[in-house]
């Protein structure tokens, strides 16, 4: 939310090799998202009652600099199975799909999969339109699960390399607990806005930072914070 870095201020080569029409689409979608967010106030996100209604038609896309960092991270860990909690209009999903496709092309072991989650049908439909604009490769690697993720993530999940938590904060810990048993050793968990929303992330942050939680964790200094945790469970 409330991006600081416009895509044009980020080094060009973070998305090297990505088709120009997709880079242009991402820039346009980030711009639209920022314009919409200007009409929202921080307190709108603190009220569980109103957040859904106020954001039903809004992107709330992950900031462009965070999204590009996420793309690089997915390339670094050669992620081929990714879960995204909170898909909205599918902006961050495009970065994740691009990374999975590039990893499979480079090292094999496909087909690769980005599991998206969205409970608002109109948002899911817009997301699919954006993915179609990207082309068949991007659209084909995304498995969008429509409905409440507390149900849709209960099945068909294996060997998860990365979990993105870009969702209303009360949903972060329940989502992690659902996905954790399916995460591989060394899997990465990214959670957005963990500085600005630290108080509502309290249960999640306590869980992930507890001694012997199986995670090591650090808050990265992006605008509003971005928590990066690595799953390194001990062998019993
Ligand atoms: C911050 S937005 C996601 C933005 C997206 N990651 C992006 O960068 O474009 C969070 C989304 O999570 C969805 N959401 C909230 N609670 C959910 C739930 N229980 N199950 C599925 N989706 C949910 C909301 O409808 C909203 O679209």
PDB file of N, CA and C in Angstrom, residues 51-143:
ATOM      1  N   UNK A  51     -13.261  -2.526   5.900  1.00  0.00           N
ATOM      2  CA  UNK A  51     -12.178  -2.674   4.923  1.00  0.00           C
ATOM      3  C   UNK A  51     -12.662  -3.407   3.672  1.00  0.00           C
ATOM      4  N   UNK A  52     -13.511  -4.404   3.861  1.00  0.00           N
ATOM      5  CA  UNK A  52     -13.964  -5.186   2.716  1.00  0.00           C
ATOM      6  C   UNK A  52     -14.774  -4.317   1.749  1.00  0.00           C
ATOM      7  N   UNK A  53     -15.746  -3.555   2.302  1.00  0.00           N
ATOM      8  CA  UNK A  53     -16.586  -2.722   1.430  1.00  0.00           C
ATOM      9  C   UNK A  53     -15.789  -1.618   0.757  1.00  0.00           C
ATOM     10  N   UNK A  54     -14.893  -1.003   1.533  1.00  0.00           N
ATOM     11  CA  UNK A  54     -14.141   0.128   0.976  1.00  0.00           C
ATOM     12  C   UNK A  54     -13.164  -0.280  -0.114  1.00  0.00           C
ATOM     13  N   UNK A  55     -12.733  -1.543  -0.085  1.00  0.00           N
ATOM     14  CA  UNK A  55     -11.680  -1.947  -1.027  1.00  0.00           C
ATOM     15  C   UNK A  55     -12.180  -2.951  -2.068  1.00  0.00           C
ATOM     16  N   UNK A  56     -13.503  -3.172  -2.086  1.00  0.00           N
ATOM     17  CA  UNK A  56     -14.067  -4.174  -2.996  1.00  0.00           C
ATOM     18  C   UNK A  56     -13.683  -3.908  -4.458  1.00  0.00           C
ATOM     19  N   UNK A  57     -13.593  -2.618  -4.812  1.00  0.00           N
ATOM     20  CA  UNK A  57     -13.269  -2.279  -6.213  1.00  0.00           C
ATOM     21  C   UNK A  57     -11.866  -1.677  -6.337  1.00  0.00           C
ATOM     22  N   UNK A  58     -11.004  -1.941  -5.351  1.00  0.00           N
ATOM     23  CA  UNK A  58      -9.666  -1.319  -5.350  1.00  0.00           C
ATOM     24  C   UNK A  58      -8.568  -2.377  -5.505  1.00  0.00           C
ATOM     25  N   UNK A  59      -7.499  -1.962  -6.166  1.00  0.00           N
ATOM     26  CA  UNK A  59      -6.362  -2.867  -6.348  1.00  0.00           C
ATOM     27  C   UNK A  59      -5.678  -3.210  -5.013  1.00  0.00           C
ATOM     28  N   UNK A  60      -5.217  -2.160  -4.318  1.00  0.00           N
ATOM     29  CA  UNK A  60      -4.344  -2.307  -3.138  1.00  0.00           C
ATOM     30  C   UNK A  60      -3.151  -3.196  -3.518  1.00  0.00           C
ATOM     31  N   UNK A  61      -2.573  -2.907  -4.661  1.00  0.00           N
ATOM     32  CA  UNK A  61      -1.479  -3.765  -5.155  1.00  0.00           C
ATOM     33  C   UNK A  61      -0.213  -3.574  -4.324  1.00  0.00           C
ATOM     34  N   UNK A  62       0.560  -4.624  -4.260  1.00  0.00           N
ATOM     35  CA  UNK A  62       1.872  -4.558  -3.608  1.00  0.00           C
ATOM     36  C   UNK A  62       2.685  -3.471  -4.309  1.00  0.00           C
ATOM     37  N   UNK A  63       3.415  -2.672  -3.532  1.00  0.00           N
ATOM     38  CA  UNK A  63       4.228  -1.599  -4.128  1.00  0.00           C
ATOM     39  C   UNK A  63       5.173  -2.167  -5.185  1.00  0.00           C
ATOM     40  N   UNK A  64       5.450  -1.346  -6.195  1.00  0.00           N
ATOM     41  CA  UNK A  64       6.268  -1.823  -7.317  1.00  0.00           C
ATOM     42  C   UNK A  64       7.669  -2.255  -6.866  1.00  0.00           C
ATOM     43  N   UNK A  65       8.275  -1.506  -5.947  1.00  0.00           N
ATOM     44  CA  UNK A  65       9.644  -1.895  -5.536  1.00  0.00           C
ATOM     45  C   UNK A  65       9.620  -3.210  -4.756  1.00  0.00           C
ATOM     46  N   UNK A  66       8.588  -3.412  -3.943  1.00  0.00           N
ATOM     47  CA  UNK A  66       8.465  -4.675  -3.210  1.00  0.00           C
ATOM     48  C   UNK A  66       8.198  -5.830  -4.194  1.00  0.00           C
ATOM     49  N   UNK A  67       7.363  -5.555  -5.190  1.00  0.00           N
ATOM     50  CA  UNK A  67       7.011  -6.608  -6.157  1.00  0.00           C
ATOM     51  C   UNK A  67       8.245  -7.033  -6.949  1.00  0.00           C
ATOM     52  N   UNK A  68       9.071  -6.065  -7.304  1.00  0.00           N
ATOM     53  CA  UNK A  68      10.287  -6.419  -8.060  1.00  0.00           C
ATOM     54  C   UNK A  68      11.290  -7.150  -7.169  1.00  0.00           C
ATOM     55  N   UNK A  69      11.336  -6.740  -5.908  1.00  0.00           N
ATOM     56  CA  UNK A  69      12.193  -7.477  -4.960  1.00  0.00           C
ATOM     57  C   UNK A  69      11.712  -8.926  -4.850  1.00  0.00           C
ATOM     58  N   UNK A  70      10.412  -9.081  -4.767  1.00  0.00           N
ATOM     59  CA  UNK A  70       9.810 -10.417  -4.655  1.00  0.00           C
ATOM     60  C   UNK A  70      10.162 -11.257  -5.887  1.00  0.00           C
ATOM     61  N   UNK A  71      10.091 -10.630  -7.047  1.00  0.00           N
ATOM     62  CA  UNK A  71      10.458 -11.335  -8.289  1.00  0.00           C
ATOM     63  C   UNK A  71      11.908 -11.822  -8.188  1.00  0.00           C
ATOM     64  N   UNK A  72      12.806 -10.935  -7.735  1.00  0.00           N
ATOM     65  CA  UNK A  72      14.223 -11.315  -7.634  1.00  0.00           C
ATOM     66  C   UNK A  72      14.421 -12.450  -6.621  1.00  0.00           C
ATOM     67  N   UNK A  73      13.704 -12.344  -5.506  1.00  0.00           N
ATOM     68  CA  UNK A  73      13.815 -13.368  -4.465  1.00  0.00           C
ATOM     69  C   UNK A  73      13.357 -14.734  -4.994  1.00  0.00           C
ATOM     70  N   UNK A  74      12.247 -14.733  -5.719  1.00  0.00           N
ATOM     71  CA  UNK A  74      11.736 -15.991  -6.289  1.00  0.00           C
ATOM     72  C   UNK A  74      12.731 -16.566  -7.290  1.00  0.00           C
ATOM     73  N   UNK A  75      13.420 -15.687  -8.032  1.00  0.00           N
ATOM     74  CA  UNK A  75      14.447 -16.172  -8.945  1.00  0.00           C
ATOM     75  C   UNK A  75      15.615 -16.747  -8.138  1.00  0.00           C
ATOM     76  N   UNK A  76      15.986 -16.077  -7.043  1.00  0.00           N
ATOM     77  CA  UNK A  76      17.150 -16.501  -6.254  1.00  0.00           C
ATOM     78  C   UNK A  76      16.943 -17.879  -5.634  1.00  0.00           C
ATOM     79  N   UNK A  77      15.732 -18.142  -5.168  1.00  0.00           N
ATOM     80  CA  UNK A  77      15.492 -19.439  -4.509  1.00  0.00           C
ATOM     81  C   UNK A  77      14.917 -20.464  -5.491  1.00  0.00           C
ATOM     82  N   UNK A  78      14.851 -20.088  -6.766  1.00  0.00           N
ATOM     83  CA  UNK A  78      14.376 -20.996  -7.814  1.00  0.00           C
ATOM     84  C   UNK A  78      12.973 -21.525  -7.481  1.00  0.00           C
ATOM     85  N   UNK A  79      12.111 -20.604  -7.054  1.00  0.00           N
ATOM     86  CA  UNK A  79      10.759 -20.994  -6.624  1.00  0.00           C
ATOM     87  C   UNK A  79       9.932 -21.485  -7.806  1.00  0.00           C
ATOM     88  N   UNK A  80       9.281 -22.613  -7.596  1.00  0.00           N
ATOM     89  CA  UNK A  80       8.407 -23.155  -8.650  1.00  0.00           C
ATOM     90  C   UNK A  80       6.987 -23.414  -8.140  1.00  0.00           C
ATOM     91  N   UNK A  81       6.827 -23.369  -6.822  1.00  0.00           N
ATOM     92  CA  UNK A  81       5.477 -23.469  -6.247  1.00  0.00           C
ATOM     93  C   UNK A  81       5.318 -22.332  -5.235  1.00  0.00           C
ATOM     94  N   UNK A  82       4.392 -21.454  -5.544  1.00  0.00           N
ATOM     95  CA  UNK A  82       4.223 -20.245  -4.725  1.00  0.00           C
ATOM     96  C   UNK A  82       2.760 -20.122  -4.333  1.00  0.00           C
ATOM     97  N   UNK A  83       2.525 -19.711  -3.092  1.00  0.00           N
ATOM     98  CA  UNK A  83       1.153 -19.427  -2.651  1.00  0.00           C
ATOM     99  C   UNK A  83       1.049 -17.927  -2.383  1.00  0.00           C
ATOM    100  N   UNK A  84       0.014 -17.334  -2.911  1.00  0.00           N
ATOM    101  CA  UNK A  84      -0.233 -15.908  -2.702  1.00  0.00           C
ATOM    102  C   UNK A  84      -1.534 -15.742  -1.932  1.00  0.00           C
ATOM    103  N   UNK A  85      -1.440 -15.228  -0.717  1.00  0.00           N
ATOM    104  CA  UNK A  85      -2.638 -14.956   0.073  1.00  0.00           C
ATOM    105  C   UNK A  85      -3.055 -13.519  -0.208  1.00  0.00           C
ATOM    106  N   UNK A  86      -4.124 -13.368  -0.980  1.00  0.00           N
ATOM    107  CA  UNK A  86      -4.621 -12.055  -1.378  1.00  0.00           C
ATOM    108  C   UNK A  86      -4.163 -11.721  -2.787  1.00  0.00           C
ATOM    109  N   UNK A  87      -5.059 -11.944  -3.766  1.00  0.00           N
ATOM    110  CA  UNK A  87      -4.686 -11.743  -5.179  1.00  0.00           C
ATOM    111  C   UNK A  87      -5.249 -10.446  -5.739  1.00  0.00           C
ATOM    112  N   UNK A  88      -6.423 -10.046  -5.282  1.00  0.00           N
ATOM    113  CA  UNK A  88      -7.063  -8.826  -5.777  1.00  0.00           C
ATOM    114  C   UNK A  88      -7.117  -8.832  -7.303  1.00  0.00           C
ATOM    115  N   UNK A  89      -6.583  -7.765  -7.965  1.00  0.00           N
ATOM    116  CA  UNK A  89      -6.633  -7.688  -9.431  1.00  0.00           C
ATOM    117  C   UNK A  89      -5.423  -8.363 -10.075  1.00  0.00           C
ATOM    118  N   UNK A  90      -4.675  -9.100  -9.272  1.00  0.00           N
ATOM    119  CA  UNK A  90      -3.658  -9.984  -9.846  1.00  0.00           C
ATOM    120  C   UNK A  90      -2.330  -9.352 -10.207  1.00  0.00           C
ATOM    121  N   UNK A  91      -1.982  -8.220  -9.586  1.00  0.00           N
ATOM    122  CA  UNK A  91      -0.729  -7.549  -9.967  1.00  0.00           C
ATOM    123  C   UNK A  91       0.485  -8.323  -9.445  1.00  0.00           C
ATOM    124  N   UNK A  92       0.553  -8.555  -8.142  1.00  0.00           N
ATOM    125  CA  UNK A  92       1.711  -9.297  -7.610  1.00  0.00           C
ATOM    126  C   UNK A  92       1.773 -10.702  -8.203  1.00  0.00           C
ATOM    127  N   UNK A  93       0.609 -11.262  -8.507  1.00  0.00           N
ATOM    128  CA  UNK A  93       0.565 -12.607  -9.103  1.00  0.00           C
ATOM    129  C   UNK A  93       1.353 -12.655 -10.415  1.00  0.00           C
ATOM    130  N   UNK A  94       1.306 -11.555 -11.166  1.00  0.00           N
ATOM    131  CA  UNK A  94       2.024 -11.530 -12.455  1.00  0.00           C
ATOM    132  C   UNK A  94       3.526 -11.654 -12.206  1.00  0.00           C
ATOM    133  N   UNK A  95       4.046 -10.942 -11.223  1.00  0.00           N
ATOM    134  CA  UNK A  95       5.476 -11.049 -10.905  1.00  0.00           C
ATOM    135  C   UNK A  95       5.832 -12.482 -10.497  1.00  0.00           C
ATOM    136  N   UNK A  96       4.969 -13.068  -9.679  1.00  0.00           N
ATOM    137  CA  UNK A  96       5.247 -14.432  -9.204  1.00  0.00           C
ATOM    138  C   UNK A  96       5.219 -15.413 -10.370  1.00  0.00           C
ATOM    139  N   UNK A  97       4.246 -15.229 -11.260  1.00  0.00           N
ATOM    140  CA  UNK A  97       4.138 -16.126 -12.430  1.00  0.00           C
ATOM    141  C   UNK A  97       5.357 -15.966 -13.332  1.00  0.00           C
ATOM    142  N   UNK A  98       5.790 -14.727 -13.525  1.00  0.00           N
ATOM    143  CA  UNK A  98       6.977 -14.495 -14.377  1.00  0.00           C
ATOM    144  C   UNK A  98       8.198 -15.193 -13.786  1.00  0.00           C
ATOM    145  N   UNK A  99       8.337 -15.124 -12.472  1.00  0.00           N
ATOM    146  CA  UNK A  99       9.496 -15.746 -11.828  1.00  0.00           C
ATOM    147  C   UNK A  99       9.442 -17.268 -11.961  1.00  0.00           C
ATOM    148  N   UNK A 100       8.266 -17.848 -11.723  1.00  0.00           N
ATOM    149  CA  UNK A 100       8.125 -19.305 -11.828  1.00  0.00           C
ATOM    150  C   UNK A 100       8.417 -19.758 -13.261  1.00  0.00           C
ATOM    151  N   UNK A 101       7.869 -19.039 -14.237  1.00  0.00           N
ATOM    152  CA  UNK A 101       8.106 -19.408 -15.644  1.00  0.00           C
ATOM    153  C   UNK A 101       9.594 -19.341 -15.974  1.00  0.00           C
ATOM    154  N   UNK A 102      10.261 -18.283 -15.518  1.00  0.00           N
ATOM    155  CA  UNK A 102      11.689 -18.121 -15.816  1.00  0.00           C
ATOM    156  C   UNK A 102      12.502 -19.222 -15.124  1.00  0.00           C
ATOM    157  N   UNK A 103      12.115 -19.572 -13.904  1.00  0.00           N
ATOM    158  CA  UNK A 103      12.841 -20.621 -13.173  1.00  0.00           C
ATOM    159  C   UNK A 103      12.688 -21.974 -13.867  1.00  0.00           C
ATOM    160  N   UNK A 104      11.471 -22.269 -14.313  1.00  0.00           N
ATOM    161  CA  UNK A 104      11.235 -23.550 -14.992  1.00  0.00           C
ATOM    162  C   UNK A 104      11.991 -23.577 -16.323  1.00  0.00           C
ATOM    163  N   UNK A 105      11.958 -22.449 -17.034  1.00  0.00           N
ATOM    164  CA  UNK A 105      12.696 -22.399 -18.311  1.00  0.00           C
ATOM    165  C   UNK A 105      14.183 -22.632 -18.076  1.00  0.00           C
ATOM    166  N   UNK A 106      14.719 -22.071 -16.997  1.00  0.00           N
ATOM    167  CA  UNK A 106      16.166 -22.133 -16.761  1.00  0.00           C
ATOM    168  C   UNK A 106      16.621 -23.464 -16.188  1.00  0.00           C
ATOM    169  N   UNK A 107      15.791 -24.080 -15.336  1.00  0.00           N
ATOM    170  CA  UNK A 107      16.281 -25.258 -14.613  1.00  0.00           C
ATOM    171  C   UNK A 107      15.370 -26.479 -14.733  1.00  0.00           C
ATOM    172  N   UNK A 108      14.285 -26.371 -15.492  1.00  0.00           N
ATOM    173  CA  UNK A 108      13.392 -27.526 -15.673  1.00  0.00           C
ATOM    174  C   UNK A 108      12.564 -27.803 -14.434  1.00  0.00           C
ATOM    175  N   UNK A 109      12.024 -29.011 -14.374  1.00  0.00           N
ATOM    176  CA  UNK A 109      11.264 -29.414 -13.177  1.00  0.00           C
ATOM    177  C   UNK A 109       9.877 -28.805 -13.112  1.00  0.00           C
ATOM    178  N   UNK A 110       9.323 -28.469 -14.287  1.00  0.00           N
ATOM    179  CA  UNK A 110       8.021 -27.814 -14.312  1.00  0.00           C
ATOM    180  C   UNK A 110       6.875 -28.742 -13.981  1.00  0.00           C
ATOM    181  N   UNK A 111       5.624 -28.324 -14.160  1.00  0.00           N
ATOM    182  CA  UNK A 111       5.284 -27.081 -14.850  1.00  0.00           C
ATOM    183  C   UNK A 111       5.392 -25.820 -13.986  1.00  0.00           C
ATOM    184  N   UNK A 112       5.416 -25.914 -12.683  1.00  0.00           N
ATOM    185  CA  UNK A 112       5.436 -24.712 -11.844  1.00  0.00           C
ATOM    186  C   UNK A 112       4.024 -24.200 -11.638  1.00  0.00           C
ATOM    187  N   UNK A 113       3.838 -23.513 -10.509  1.00  0.00           N
ATOM    188  CA  UNK A 113       2.464 -23.118 -10.159  1.00  0.00           C
ATOM    189  C   UNK A 113       2.463 -21.936  -9.191  1.00  0.00           C
ATOM    190  N   UNK A 114       1.613 -20.981  -9.476  1.00  0.00           N
ATOM    191  CA  UNK A 114       1.343 -19.902  -8.519  1.00  0.00           C
ATOM    192  C   UNK A 114      -0.106 -20.060  -8.092  1.00  0.00           C
ATOM    193  N   UNK A 115      -0.300 -20.340  -6.821  1.00  0.00           N
ATOM    194  CA  UNK A 115      -1.655 -20.530  -6.308  1.00  0.00           C
ATOM    195  C   UNK A 115      -2.133 -19.192  -5.746  1.00  0.00           C
ATOM    196  N   UNK A 116      -3.075 -18.573  -6.462  1.00  0.00           N
ATOM    197  CA  UNK A 116      -3.632 -17.305  -5.999  1.00  0.00           C
ATOM    198  C   UNK A 116      -4.904 -17.564  -5.204  1.00  0.00           C
ATOM    199  N   UNK A 117      -5.324 -16.573  -4.417  1.00  0.00           N
ATOM    200  CA  UNK A 117      -6.525 -16.728  -3.588  1.00  0.00           C
ATOM    201  C   UNK A 117      -7.295 -15.409  -3.584  1.00  0.00           C
ATOM    202  N   UNK A 118      -8.577 -15.475  -3.884  1.00  0.00           N
ATOM    203  CA  UNK A 118      -9.388 -14.243  -3.851  1.00  0.00           C
ATOM    204  C   UNK A 118     -10.838 -14.617  -3.588  1.00  0.00           C
ATOM    205  N   UNK A 119     -11.443 -13.938  -2.611  1.00  0.00           N
ATOM    206  CA  UNK A 119     -12.840 -14.289  -2.294  1.00  0.00           C
ATOM    207  C   UNK A 119     -13.851 -13.334  -2.924  1.00  0.00           C
ATOM    208  N   UNK A 120     -13.378 -12.292  -3.577  1.00  0.00           N
ATOM    209  CA  UNK A 120     -14.293 -11.343  -4.210  1.00  0.00           C
ATOM    210  C   UNK A 120     -14.374 -11.667  -5.711  1.00  0.00           C
ATOM    211  N   UNK A 121     -15.540 -12.182  -6.188  1.00  0.00           N
ATOM    212  CA  UNK A 121     -15.603 -12.656  -7.582  1.00  0.00           C
ATOM    213  C   UNK A 121     -15.265 -11.593  -8.622  1.00  0.00           C
ATOM    214  N   UNK A 122     -15.674 -10.325  -8.388  1.00  0.00           N
ATOM    215  CA  UNK A 122     -15.386  -9.290  -9.396  1.00  0.00           C
ATOM    216  C   UNK A 122     -13.885  -9.038  -9.490  1.00  0.00           C
ATOM    217  N   UNK A 123     -13.192  -9.169  -8.364  1.00  0.00           N
ATOM    218  CA  UNK A 123     -11.733  -8.981  -8.379  1.00  0.00           C
ATOM    219  C   UNK A 123     -11.061 -10.144  -9.111  1.00  0.00           C
ATOM    220  N   UNK A 124     -11.556 -11.348  -8.844  1.00  0.00           N
ATOM    221  CA  UNK A 124     -10.982 -12.522  -9.517  1.00  0.00           C
ATOM    222  C   UNK A 124     -11.138 -12.384 -11.036  1.00  0.00           C
ATOM    223  N   UNK A 125     -12.297 -11.870 -11.468  1.00  0.00           N
ATOM    224  CA  UNK A 125     -12.536 -11.719 -12.913  1.00  0.00           C
ATOM    225  C   UNK A 125     -11.575 -10.696 -13.516  1.00  0.00           C
ATOM    226  N   UNK A 126     -11.377  -9.572 -12.823  1.00  0.00           N
ATOM    227  CA  UNK A 126     -10.426  -8.552 -13.331  1.00  0.00           C
ATOM    228  C   UNK A 126      -9.006  -9.124 -13.367  1.00  0.00           C
ATOM    229  N   UNK A 127      -8.652  -9.904 -12.342  1.00  0.00           N
ATOM    230  CA  UNK A 127      -7.309 -10.507 -12.315  1.00  0.00           C
ATOM    231  C   UNK A 127      -7.108 -11.378 -13.550  1.00  0.00           C
ATOM    232  N   UNK A 128      -8.112 -12.178 -13.855  1.00  0.00           N
ATOM    233  CA  UNK A 128      -7.979 -13.076 -15.022  1.00  0.00           C
ATOM    234  C   UNK A 128      -7.824 -12.277 -16.317  1.00  0.00           C
ATOM    235  N   UNK A 129      -8.519 -11.134 -16.407  1.00  0.00           N
ATOM    236  CA  UNK A 129      -8.361 -10.279 -17.607  1.00  0.00           C
ATOM    237  C   UNK A 129      -6.918  -9.814 -17.729  1.00  0.00           C
ATOM    238  N   UNK A 130      -6.342  -9.378 -16.604  1.00  0.00           N
ATOM    239  CA  UNK A 130      -4.954  -8.887 -16.652  1.00  0.00           C
ATOM    240  C   UNK A 130      -3.993 -10.010 -17.045  1.00  0.00           C
ATOM    241  N   UNK A 131      -4.240 -11.198 -16.560  1.00  0.00           N
ATOM    242  CA  UNK A 131      -3.338 -12.321 -16.878  1.00  0.00           C
ATOM    243  C   UNK A 131      -3.468 -12.691 -18.350  1.00  0.00           C
ATOM    244  N   UNK A 132      -4.721 -12.604 -18.877  1.00  0.00           N
ATOM    245  CA  UNK A 132      -4.901 -12.880 -20.320  1.00  0.00           C
ATOM    246  C   UNK A 132      -4.126 -11.865 -21.146  1.00  0.00           C
ATOM    247  N   UNK A 133      -4.114 -10.609 -20.671  1.00  0.00           N
ATOM    248  CA  UNK A 133      -3.349  -9.576 -21.396  1.00  0.00           C
ATOM    249  C   UNK A 133      -1.865  -9.918 -21.423  1.00  0.00           C
ATOM    250  N   UNK A 134      -1.385 -10.566 -20.384  1.00  0.00           N
ATOM    251  CA  UNK A 134       0.040 -10.963 -20.337  1.00  0.00           C
ATOM    252  C   UNK A 134       0.321 -12.056 -21.365  1.00  0.00           C
ATOM    253  N   UNK A 135      -0.636 -12.957 -21.549  1.00  0.00           N
ATOM    254  CA  UNK A 135      -0.445 -14.046 -22.512  1.00  0.00           C
ATOM    255  C   UNK A 135      -0.658 -15.404 -21.864  1.00  0.00           C
ATOM    256  N   UNK A 136      -0.642 -16.438 -22.725  1.00  0.00           N
ATOM    257  CA  UNK A 136      -0.988 -17.793 -22.263  1.00  0.00           C
ATOM    258  C   UNK A 136      -0.010 -18.331 -21.219  1.00  0.00           C
ATOM    259  N   UNK A 137       1.283 -17.987 -21.349  1.00  0.00           N
ATOM    260  CA  UNK A 137       2.264 -18.544 -20.402  1.00  0.00           C
ATOM    261  C   UNK A 137       1.928 -18.112 -18.981  1.00  0.00           C
ATOM    262  N   UNK A 138       1.728 -16.810 -18.805  1.00  0.00           N
ATOM    263  CA  UNK A 138       1.420 -16.284 -17.463  1.00  0.00           C
ATOM    264  C   UNK A 138       0.084 -16.846 -16.988  1.00  0.00           C
ATOM    265  N   UNK A 139      -0.937 -16.739 -17.828  1.00  0.00           N
ATOM    266  CA  UNK A 139      -2.272 -17.215 -17.420  1.00  0.00           C
ATOM    267  C   UNK A 139      -2.224 -18.707 -17.068  1.00  0.00           C
ATOM    268  N   UNK A 140      -1.411 -19.460 -17.819  1.00  0.00           N
ATOM    269  CA  UNK A 140      -1.408 -20.913 -17.660  1.00  0.00           C
ATOM    270  C   UNK A 140      -0.722 -21.408 -16.395  1.00  0.00           C
ATOM    271  N   UNK A 141       0.116 -20.590 -15.794  1.00  0.00           N
ATOM    272  CA  UNK A 141       0.863 -21.059 -14.620  1.00  0.00           C
ATOM    273  C   UNK A 141       0.137 -20.701 -13.311  1.00  0.00           C
ATOM    274  N   UNK A 142      -0.959 -19.934 -13.435  1.00  0.00           N
ATOM    275  CA  UNK A 142      -1.668 -19.475 -12.229  1.00  0.00           C
ATOM    276  C   UNK A 142      -2.900 -20.341 -11.954  1.00  0.00           C
ATOM    277  N   UNK A 143      -2.980 -20.797 -10.728  1.00  0.00           N
ATOM    278  CA  UNK A 143      -4.122 -21.590 -10.257  1.00  0.00           C
ATOM    279  C   UNK A 143      -4.866 -20.697  -9.252  1.00  0.00           C
TER     280      UNK A 143
END
